[in-house]
PDB file of C-alpha atoms in Angstrom:
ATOM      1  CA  UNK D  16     141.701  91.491  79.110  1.00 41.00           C
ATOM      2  CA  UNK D  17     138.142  91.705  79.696  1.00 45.00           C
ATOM      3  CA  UNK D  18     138.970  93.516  83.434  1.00 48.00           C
ATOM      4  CA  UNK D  19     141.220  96.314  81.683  1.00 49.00           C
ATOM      5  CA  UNK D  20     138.690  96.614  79.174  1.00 52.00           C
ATOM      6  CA  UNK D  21     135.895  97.660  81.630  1.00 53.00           C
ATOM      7  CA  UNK D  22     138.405  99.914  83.365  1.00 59.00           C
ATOM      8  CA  UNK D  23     138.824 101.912  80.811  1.00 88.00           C
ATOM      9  CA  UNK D  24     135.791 102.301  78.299  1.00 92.00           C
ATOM     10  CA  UNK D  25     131.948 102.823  78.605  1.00 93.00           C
ATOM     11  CA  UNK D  26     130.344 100.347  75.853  1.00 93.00           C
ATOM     12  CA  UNK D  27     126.463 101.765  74.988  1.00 93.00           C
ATOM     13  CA  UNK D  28     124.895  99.305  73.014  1.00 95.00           C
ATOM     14  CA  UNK D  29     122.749 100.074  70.712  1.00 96.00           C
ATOM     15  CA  UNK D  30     118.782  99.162  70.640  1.00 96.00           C
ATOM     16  CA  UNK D  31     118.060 100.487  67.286  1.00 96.00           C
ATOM     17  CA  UNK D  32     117.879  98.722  64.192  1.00 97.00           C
ATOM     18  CA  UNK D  33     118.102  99.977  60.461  1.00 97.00           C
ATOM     19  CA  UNK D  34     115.229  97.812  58.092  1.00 97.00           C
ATOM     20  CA  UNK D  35     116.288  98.223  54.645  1.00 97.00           C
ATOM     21  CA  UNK D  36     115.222  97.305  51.048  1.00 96.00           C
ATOM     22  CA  UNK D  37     111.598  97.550  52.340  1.00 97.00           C
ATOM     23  CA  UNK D  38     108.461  97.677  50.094  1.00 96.00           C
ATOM     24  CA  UNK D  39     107.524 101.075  48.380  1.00 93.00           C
ATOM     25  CA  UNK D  40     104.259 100.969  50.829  1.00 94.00           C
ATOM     26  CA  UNK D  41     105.670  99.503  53.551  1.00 96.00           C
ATOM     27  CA  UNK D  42     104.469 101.205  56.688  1.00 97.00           C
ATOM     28  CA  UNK D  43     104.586 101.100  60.626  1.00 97.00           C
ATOM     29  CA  UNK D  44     101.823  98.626  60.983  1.00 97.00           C
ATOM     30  CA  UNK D  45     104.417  96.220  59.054  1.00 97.00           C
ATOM     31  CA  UNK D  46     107.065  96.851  60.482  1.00 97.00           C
ATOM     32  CA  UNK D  47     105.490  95.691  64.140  1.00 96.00           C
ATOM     33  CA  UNK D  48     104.066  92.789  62.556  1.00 96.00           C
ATOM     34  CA  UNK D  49     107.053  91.392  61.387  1.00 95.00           C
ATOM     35  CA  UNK D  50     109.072  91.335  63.843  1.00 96.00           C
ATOM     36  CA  UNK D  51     106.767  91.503  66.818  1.00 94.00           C
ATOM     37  CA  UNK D  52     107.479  88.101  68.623  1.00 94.00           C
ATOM     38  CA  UNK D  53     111.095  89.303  69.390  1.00 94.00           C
ATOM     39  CA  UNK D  54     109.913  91.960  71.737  1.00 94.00           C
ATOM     40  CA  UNK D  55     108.346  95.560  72.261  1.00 96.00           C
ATOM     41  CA  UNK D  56     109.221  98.673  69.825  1.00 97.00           C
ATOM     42  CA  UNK D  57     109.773 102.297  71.169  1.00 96.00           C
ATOM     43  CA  UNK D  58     110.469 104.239  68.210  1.00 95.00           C
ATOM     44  CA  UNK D  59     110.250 103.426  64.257  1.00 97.00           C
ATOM     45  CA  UNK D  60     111.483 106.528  61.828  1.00 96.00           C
ATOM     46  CA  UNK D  61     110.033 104.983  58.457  1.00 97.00           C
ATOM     47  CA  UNK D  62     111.685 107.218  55.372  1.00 96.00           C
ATOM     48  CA  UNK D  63     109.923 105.870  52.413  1.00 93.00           C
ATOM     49  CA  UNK D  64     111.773 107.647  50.206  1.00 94.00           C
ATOM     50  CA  UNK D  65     114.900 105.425  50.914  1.00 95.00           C
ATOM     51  CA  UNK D  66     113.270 102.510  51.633  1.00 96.00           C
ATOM     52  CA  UNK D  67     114.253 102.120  55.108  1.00 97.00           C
ATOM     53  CA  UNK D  68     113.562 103.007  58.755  1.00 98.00           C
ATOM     54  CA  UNK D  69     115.395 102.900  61.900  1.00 97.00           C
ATOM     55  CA  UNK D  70     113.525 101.175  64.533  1.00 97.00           C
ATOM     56  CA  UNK D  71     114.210 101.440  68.602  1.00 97.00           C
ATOM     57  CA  UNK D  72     113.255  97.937  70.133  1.00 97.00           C
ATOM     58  CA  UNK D  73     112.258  98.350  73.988  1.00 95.00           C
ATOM     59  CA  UNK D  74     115.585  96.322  75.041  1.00 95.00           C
ATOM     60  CA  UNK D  75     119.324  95.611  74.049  1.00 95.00           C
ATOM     61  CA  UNK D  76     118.182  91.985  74.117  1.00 95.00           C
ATOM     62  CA  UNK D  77     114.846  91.993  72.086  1.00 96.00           C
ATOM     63  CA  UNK D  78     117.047  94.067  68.963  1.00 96.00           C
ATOM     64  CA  UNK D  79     119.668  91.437  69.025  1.00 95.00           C
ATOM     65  CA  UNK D  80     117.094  88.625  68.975  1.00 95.00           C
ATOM     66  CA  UNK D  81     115.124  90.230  65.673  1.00 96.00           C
ATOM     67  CA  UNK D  82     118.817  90.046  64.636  1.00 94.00           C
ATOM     68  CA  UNK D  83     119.389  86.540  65.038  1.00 92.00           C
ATOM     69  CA  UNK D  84     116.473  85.131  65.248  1.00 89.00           C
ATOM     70  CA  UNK D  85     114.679  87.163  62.384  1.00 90.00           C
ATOM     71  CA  UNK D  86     116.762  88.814  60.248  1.00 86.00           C
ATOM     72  CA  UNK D  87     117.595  86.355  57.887  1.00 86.00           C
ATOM     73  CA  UNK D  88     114.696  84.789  56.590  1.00 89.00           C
ATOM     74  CA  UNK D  89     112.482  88.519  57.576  1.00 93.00           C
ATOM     75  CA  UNK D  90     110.056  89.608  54.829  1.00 94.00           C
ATOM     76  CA  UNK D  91     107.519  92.610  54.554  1.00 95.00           C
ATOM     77  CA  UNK D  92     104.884  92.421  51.916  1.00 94.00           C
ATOM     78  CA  UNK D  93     106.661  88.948  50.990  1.00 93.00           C
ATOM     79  CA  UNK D  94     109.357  91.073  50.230  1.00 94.00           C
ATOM     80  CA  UNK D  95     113.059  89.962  51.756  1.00 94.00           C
ATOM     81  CA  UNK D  96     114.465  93.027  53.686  1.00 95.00           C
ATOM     82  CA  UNK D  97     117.939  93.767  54.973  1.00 96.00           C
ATOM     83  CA  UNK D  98     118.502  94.790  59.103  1.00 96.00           C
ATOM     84  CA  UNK D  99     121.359  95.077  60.617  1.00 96.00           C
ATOM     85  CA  UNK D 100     122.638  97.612  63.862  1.00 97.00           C
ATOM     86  CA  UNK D 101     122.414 100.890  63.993  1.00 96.00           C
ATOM     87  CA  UNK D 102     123.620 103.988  65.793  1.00 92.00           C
ATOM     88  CA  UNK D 103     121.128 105.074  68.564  1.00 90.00           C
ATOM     89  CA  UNK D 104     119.674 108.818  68.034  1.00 84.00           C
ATOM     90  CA  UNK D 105     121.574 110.395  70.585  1.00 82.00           C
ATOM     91  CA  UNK D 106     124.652 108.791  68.606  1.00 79.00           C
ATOM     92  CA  UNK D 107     123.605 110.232  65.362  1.00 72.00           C
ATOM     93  CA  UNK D 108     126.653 113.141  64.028  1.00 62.00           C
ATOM     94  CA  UNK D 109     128.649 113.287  67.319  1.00 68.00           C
ATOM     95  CA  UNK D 110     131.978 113.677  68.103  1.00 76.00           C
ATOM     96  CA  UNK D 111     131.938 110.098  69.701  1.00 83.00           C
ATOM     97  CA  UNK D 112     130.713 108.704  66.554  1.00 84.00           C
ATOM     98  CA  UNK D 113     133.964 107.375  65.675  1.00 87.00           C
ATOM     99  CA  UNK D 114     134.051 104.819  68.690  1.00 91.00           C
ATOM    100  CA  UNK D 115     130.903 103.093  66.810  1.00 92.00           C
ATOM    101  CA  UNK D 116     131.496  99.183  66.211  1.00 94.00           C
ATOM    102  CA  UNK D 117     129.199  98.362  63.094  1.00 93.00           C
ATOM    103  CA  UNK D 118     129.757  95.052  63.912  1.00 94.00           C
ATOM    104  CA  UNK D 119     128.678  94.334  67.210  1.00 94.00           C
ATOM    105  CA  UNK D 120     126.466  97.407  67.239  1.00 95.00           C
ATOM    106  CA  UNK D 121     127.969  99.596  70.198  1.00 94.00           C
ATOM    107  CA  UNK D 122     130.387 102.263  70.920  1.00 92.00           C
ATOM    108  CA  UNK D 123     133.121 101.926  73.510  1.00 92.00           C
ATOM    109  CA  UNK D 124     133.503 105.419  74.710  1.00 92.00           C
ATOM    110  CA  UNK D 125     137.220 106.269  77.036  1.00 93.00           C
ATOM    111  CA  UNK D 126     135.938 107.349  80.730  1.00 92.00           C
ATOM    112  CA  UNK D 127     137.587 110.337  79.559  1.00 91.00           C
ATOM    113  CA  UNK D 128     135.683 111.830  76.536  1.00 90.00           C
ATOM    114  CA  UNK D 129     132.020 110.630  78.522  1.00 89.00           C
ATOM    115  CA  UNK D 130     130.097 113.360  77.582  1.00 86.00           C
ATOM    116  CA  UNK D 131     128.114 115.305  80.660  1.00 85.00           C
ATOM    117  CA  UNK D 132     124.625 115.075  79.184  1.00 86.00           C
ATOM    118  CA  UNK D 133     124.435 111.187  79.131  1.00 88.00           C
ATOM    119  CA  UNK D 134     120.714 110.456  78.524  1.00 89.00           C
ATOM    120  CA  UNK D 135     120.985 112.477  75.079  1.00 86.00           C
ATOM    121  CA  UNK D 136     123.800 110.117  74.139  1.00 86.00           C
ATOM    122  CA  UNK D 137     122.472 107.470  75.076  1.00 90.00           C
ATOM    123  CA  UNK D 138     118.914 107.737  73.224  1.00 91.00           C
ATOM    124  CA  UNK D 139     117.541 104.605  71.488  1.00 92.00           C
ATOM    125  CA  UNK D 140     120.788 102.944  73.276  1.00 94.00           C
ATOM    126  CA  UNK D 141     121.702 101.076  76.724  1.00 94.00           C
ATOM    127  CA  UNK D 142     124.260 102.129  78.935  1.00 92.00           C
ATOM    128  CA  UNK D 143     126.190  99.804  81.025  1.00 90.00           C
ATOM    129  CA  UNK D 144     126.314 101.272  84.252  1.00 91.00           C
ATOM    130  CA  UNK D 145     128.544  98.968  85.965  1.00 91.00           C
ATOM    131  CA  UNK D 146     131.561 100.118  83.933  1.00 91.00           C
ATOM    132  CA  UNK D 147     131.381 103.724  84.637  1.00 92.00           C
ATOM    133  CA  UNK D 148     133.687 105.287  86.689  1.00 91.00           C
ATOM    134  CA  UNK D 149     133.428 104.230  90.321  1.00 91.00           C
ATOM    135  CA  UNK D 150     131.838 107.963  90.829  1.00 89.00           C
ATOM    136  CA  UNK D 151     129.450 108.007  88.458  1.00 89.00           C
ATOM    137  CA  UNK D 152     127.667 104.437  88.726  1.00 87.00           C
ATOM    138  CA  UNK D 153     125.345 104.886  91.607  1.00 90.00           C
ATOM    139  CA  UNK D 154     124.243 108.602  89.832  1.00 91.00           C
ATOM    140  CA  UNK D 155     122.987 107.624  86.562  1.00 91.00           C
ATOM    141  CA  UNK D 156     120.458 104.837  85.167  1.00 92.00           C
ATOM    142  CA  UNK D 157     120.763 102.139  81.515  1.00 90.00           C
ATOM    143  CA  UNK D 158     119.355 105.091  79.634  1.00 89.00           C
ATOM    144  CA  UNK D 159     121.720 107.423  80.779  1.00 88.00           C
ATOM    145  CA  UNK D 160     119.467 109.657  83.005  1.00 90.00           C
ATOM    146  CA  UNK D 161     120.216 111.108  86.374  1.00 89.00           C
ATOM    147  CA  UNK D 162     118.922 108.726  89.575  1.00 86.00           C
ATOM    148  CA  UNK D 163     116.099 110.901  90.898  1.00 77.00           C
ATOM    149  CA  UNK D 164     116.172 111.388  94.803  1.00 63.00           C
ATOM    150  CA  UNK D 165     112.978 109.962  95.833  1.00 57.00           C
ATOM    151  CA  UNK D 166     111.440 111.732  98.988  1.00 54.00           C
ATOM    152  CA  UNK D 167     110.926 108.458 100.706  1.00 57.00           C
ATOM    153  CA  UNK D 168     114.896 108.465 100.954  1.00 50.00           C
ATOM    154  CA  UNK D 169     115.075 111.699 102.566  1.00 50.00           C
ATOM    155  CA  UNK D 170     116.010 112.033 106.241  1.00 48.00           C
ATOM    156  CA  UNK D 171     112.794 111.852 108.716  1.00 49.00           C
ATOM    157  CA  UNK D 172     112.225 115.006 110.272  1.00 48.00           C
ATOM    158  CA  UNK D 173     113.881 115.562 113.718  1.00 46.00           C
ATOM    159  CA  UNK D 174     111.879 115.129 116.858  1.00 43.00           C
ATOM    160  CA  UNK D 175     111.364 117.301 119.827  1.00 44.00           C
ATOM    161  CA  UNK D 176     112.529 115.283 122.473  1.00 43.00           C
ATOM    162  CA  UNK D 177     112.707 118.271 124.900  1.00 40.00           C
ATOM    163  CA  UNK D 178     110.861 117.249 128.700  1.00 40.00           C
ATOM    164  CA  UNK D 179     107.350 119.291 128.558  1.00 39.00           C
ATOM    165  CA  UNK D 180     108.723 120.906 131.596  1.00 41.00           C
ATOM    166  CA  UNK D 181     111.934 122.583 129.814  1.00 39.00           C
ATOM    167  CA  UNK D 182     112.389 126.283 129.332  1.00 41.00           C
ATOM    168  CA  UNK D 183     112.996 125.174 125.845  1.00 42.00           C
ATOM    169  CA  UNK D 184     109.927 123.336 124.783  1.00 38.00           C
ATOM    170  CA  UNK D 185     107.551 124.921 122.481  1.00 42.00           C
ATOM    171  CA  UNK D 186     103.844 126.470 123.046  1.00 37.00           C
ATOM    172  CA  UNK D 187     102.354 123.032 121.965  1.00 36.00           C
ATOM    173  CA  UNK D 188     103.223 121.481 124.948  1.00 37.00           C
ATOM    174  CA  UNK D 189     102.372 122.369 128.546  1.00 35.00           C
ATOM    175  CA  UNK D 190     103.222 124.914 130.245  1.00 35.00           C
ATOM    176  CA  UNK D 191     106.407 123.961 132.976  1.00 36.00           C
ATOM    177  CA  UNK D 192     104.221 126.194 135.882  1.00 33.00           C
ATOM    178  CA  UNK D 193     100.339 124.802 134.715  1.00 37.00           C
ATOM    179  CA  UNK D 194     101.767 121.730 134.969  1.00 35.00           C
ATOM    180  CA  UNK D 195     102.823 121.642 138.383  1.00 35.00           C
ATOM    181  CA  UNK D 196      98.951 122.956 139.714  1.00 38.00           C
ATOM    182  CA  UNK D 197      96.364 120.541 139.755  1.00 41.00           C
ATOM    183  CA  UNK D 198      93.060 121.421 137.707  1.00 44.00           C
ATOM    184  CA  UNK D 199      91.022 121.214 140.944  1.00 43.00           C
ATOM    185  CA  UNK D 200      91.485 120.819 144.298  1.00 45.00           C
ATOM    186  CA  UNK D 201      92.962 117.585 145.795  1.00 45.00           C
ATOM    187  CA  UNK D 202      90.137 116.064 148.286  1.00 46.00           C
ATOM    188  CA  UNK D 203      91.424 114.762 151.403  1.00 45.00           C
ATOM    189  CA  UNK D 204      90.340 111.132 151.902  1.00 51.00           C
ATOM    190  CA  UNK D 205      89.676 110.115 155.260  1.00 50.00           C
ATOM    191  CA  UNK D 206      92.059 107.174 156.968  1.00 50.00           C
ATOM    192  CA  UNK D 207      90.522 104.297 157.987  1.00 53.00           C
ATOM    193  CA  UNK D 208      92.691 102.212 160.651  1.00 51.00           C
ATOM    194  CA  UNK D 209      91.551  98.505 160.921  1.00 52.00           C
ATOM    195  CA  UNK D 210      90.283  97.521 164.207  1.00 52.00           C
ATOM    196  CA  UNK D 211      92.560  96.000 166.245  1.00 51.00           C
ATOM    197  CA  UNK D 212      92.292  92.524 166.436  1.00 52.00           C
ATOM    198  CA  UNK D 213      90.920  90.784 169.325  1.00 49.00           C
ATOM    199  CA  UNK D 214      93.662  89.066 171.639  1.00 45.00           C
ATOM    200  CA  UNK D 215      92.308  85.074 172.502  1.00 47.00           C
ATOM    201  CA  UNK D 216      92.089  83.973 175.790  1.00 48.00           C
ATOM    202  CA  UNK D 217      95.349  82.534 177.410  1.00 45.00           C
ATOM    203  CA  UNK D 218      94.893  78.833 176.931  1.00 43.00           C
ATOM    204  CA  UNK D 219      94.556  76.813 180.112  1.00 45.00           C
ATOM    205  CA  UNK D 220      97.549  75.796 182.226  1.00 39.00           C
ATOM    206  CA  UNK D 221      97.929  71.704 181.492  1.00 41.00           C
ATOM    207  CA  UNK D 222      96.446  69.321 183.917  1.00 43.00           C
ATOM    208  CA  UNK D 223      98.619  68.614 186.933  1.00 35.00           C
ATOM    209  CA  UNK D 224     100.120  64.880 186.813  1.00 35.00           C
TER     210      UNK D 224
END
C-alpha cells in the first residue's frame, strides 16, 4: 500500500503549529521560551485578540517533537495552552486545502493537481521530494523552491588545442612563418675530430724452442 501511495500523491507536511488558549499578554518572547528545547522557530504570527498564534518551527521534526514531547503538560504564564497542527501559510485558502489531514498535520496532494509555483505552497511546510514525479524530483528542493544551477556545474570552457603553427590558430600564439626563423643567427661551431690513437708496437715474435 505504502508503494501505490507514493506513486500517486505528494504529502507536504506541515511545520507550523497553532498555540491556543494563551495568556491575554502572552507575547513572542514566551512563546520561544516555552517550547525552545524542541528546536529552532522561523516564524510566530501572535493574534492577541484570539488568543493564539501560529508558529513555523525550523523542521518537520522539531514541530512534531513540541507536539509530543511538549504539548501536553505546555504552559505560558503558568497558564495551560492548547497546540495542535496547522496548515502551513502557503496552504492557507487554497484550492488544495481540502487534501489537509488535521490529524497527522499534512496534505496529500494527486501528482496531478501539483500546483506550478511550489515554494508558495509549500511555505511554513516540507515537501517530500522523493515522491514527486520522476521529472520533477531532481528540479525542486524540501521547501519547494527551484534547484539553482550553480556555476561550478557549468561546462569548463573549451580549449584551443589548435598546433601554434595552424592557419587556424589565433593572434595569441605565434606566428606559423616567425616561428620557423630563428631570432639570431645560428653560429657555426667548429668540429673537433679526436686524434687518432696511437697504434702499439707489434709484440715480439716468441722465442724459438
Amino acid at each position: 500500500m505504502i508503494s501505490v501511495w507514493k506513486e500517486i500523491v505528494v504529502p507536504i507536511a506541515s511545520k507550523t503549529l497553532w498555540f491556543g488558549r494563551l495568556p491575554v499578554n502572552c507575547s513572542d518572547a514566551d512563546i520561544r521560551t516555552a517550547i525552545a528545547s524542541a528546536g529552532d522557530i522561523t516564524r510566530i504570527n501572535l493574534i492577541n485578540s484570539r488568543a493564539c498564534a501560529y508558529v513555523t518551527m525550523s523542521s518537520r521534526k522539531a514541530a512534531y517533537d513540541v507536539l509530543q514531547r511538549l504539548a501536553r503538560d505546555l504552559q505560558i504564564q503558568r497558564k495551560i495552552v492548547k497546540v495542535d497542527w496547522a496548515k502551513g501559510t502557503g496552504m492557507k485558502a487554497n484550492e488544495l486545502a481540502k487534501y489537509w489531514d488535521s490529524e497527522r498535520g499534512l496534505s496529500l496532494i494527486p501528482w496531478n493537481e501539483l500546483p506550478d509555483d511550489m515554494e508558495r505552497f509549500c511555505e511554513g511546510s516540507y515537501l517530500d521530494v522523493e515522491t514527486l514525479p520522476p521529472e520533477k524530483r531532481n528540479l525542486l528542493t524540501d521547501t519547494g523552491a527551484k534547484v539553482s544551477t550553480s556555476p561550478n556545474n557549468a561546462a569548463p570552457p573549451k580549449t584551443d588545442t589548435s598546433s601554434p603553427h595552424s592557419p587556424q590558430s589565433n593572434s595569441m600564439h605565434a606566428s606559423p612563418i616567425k616561428s620557423l626563423v630563428p631570432d639570431s643567427p645560428a653560429v657555426i661551431q667548429p668540429v673537433h675530430h679526436a686524434p687518432p690513437q696511437a697504434v702499439p708496437p707489434p709484440s715480439p715474435f716468441p722465442p724459438f724452442m
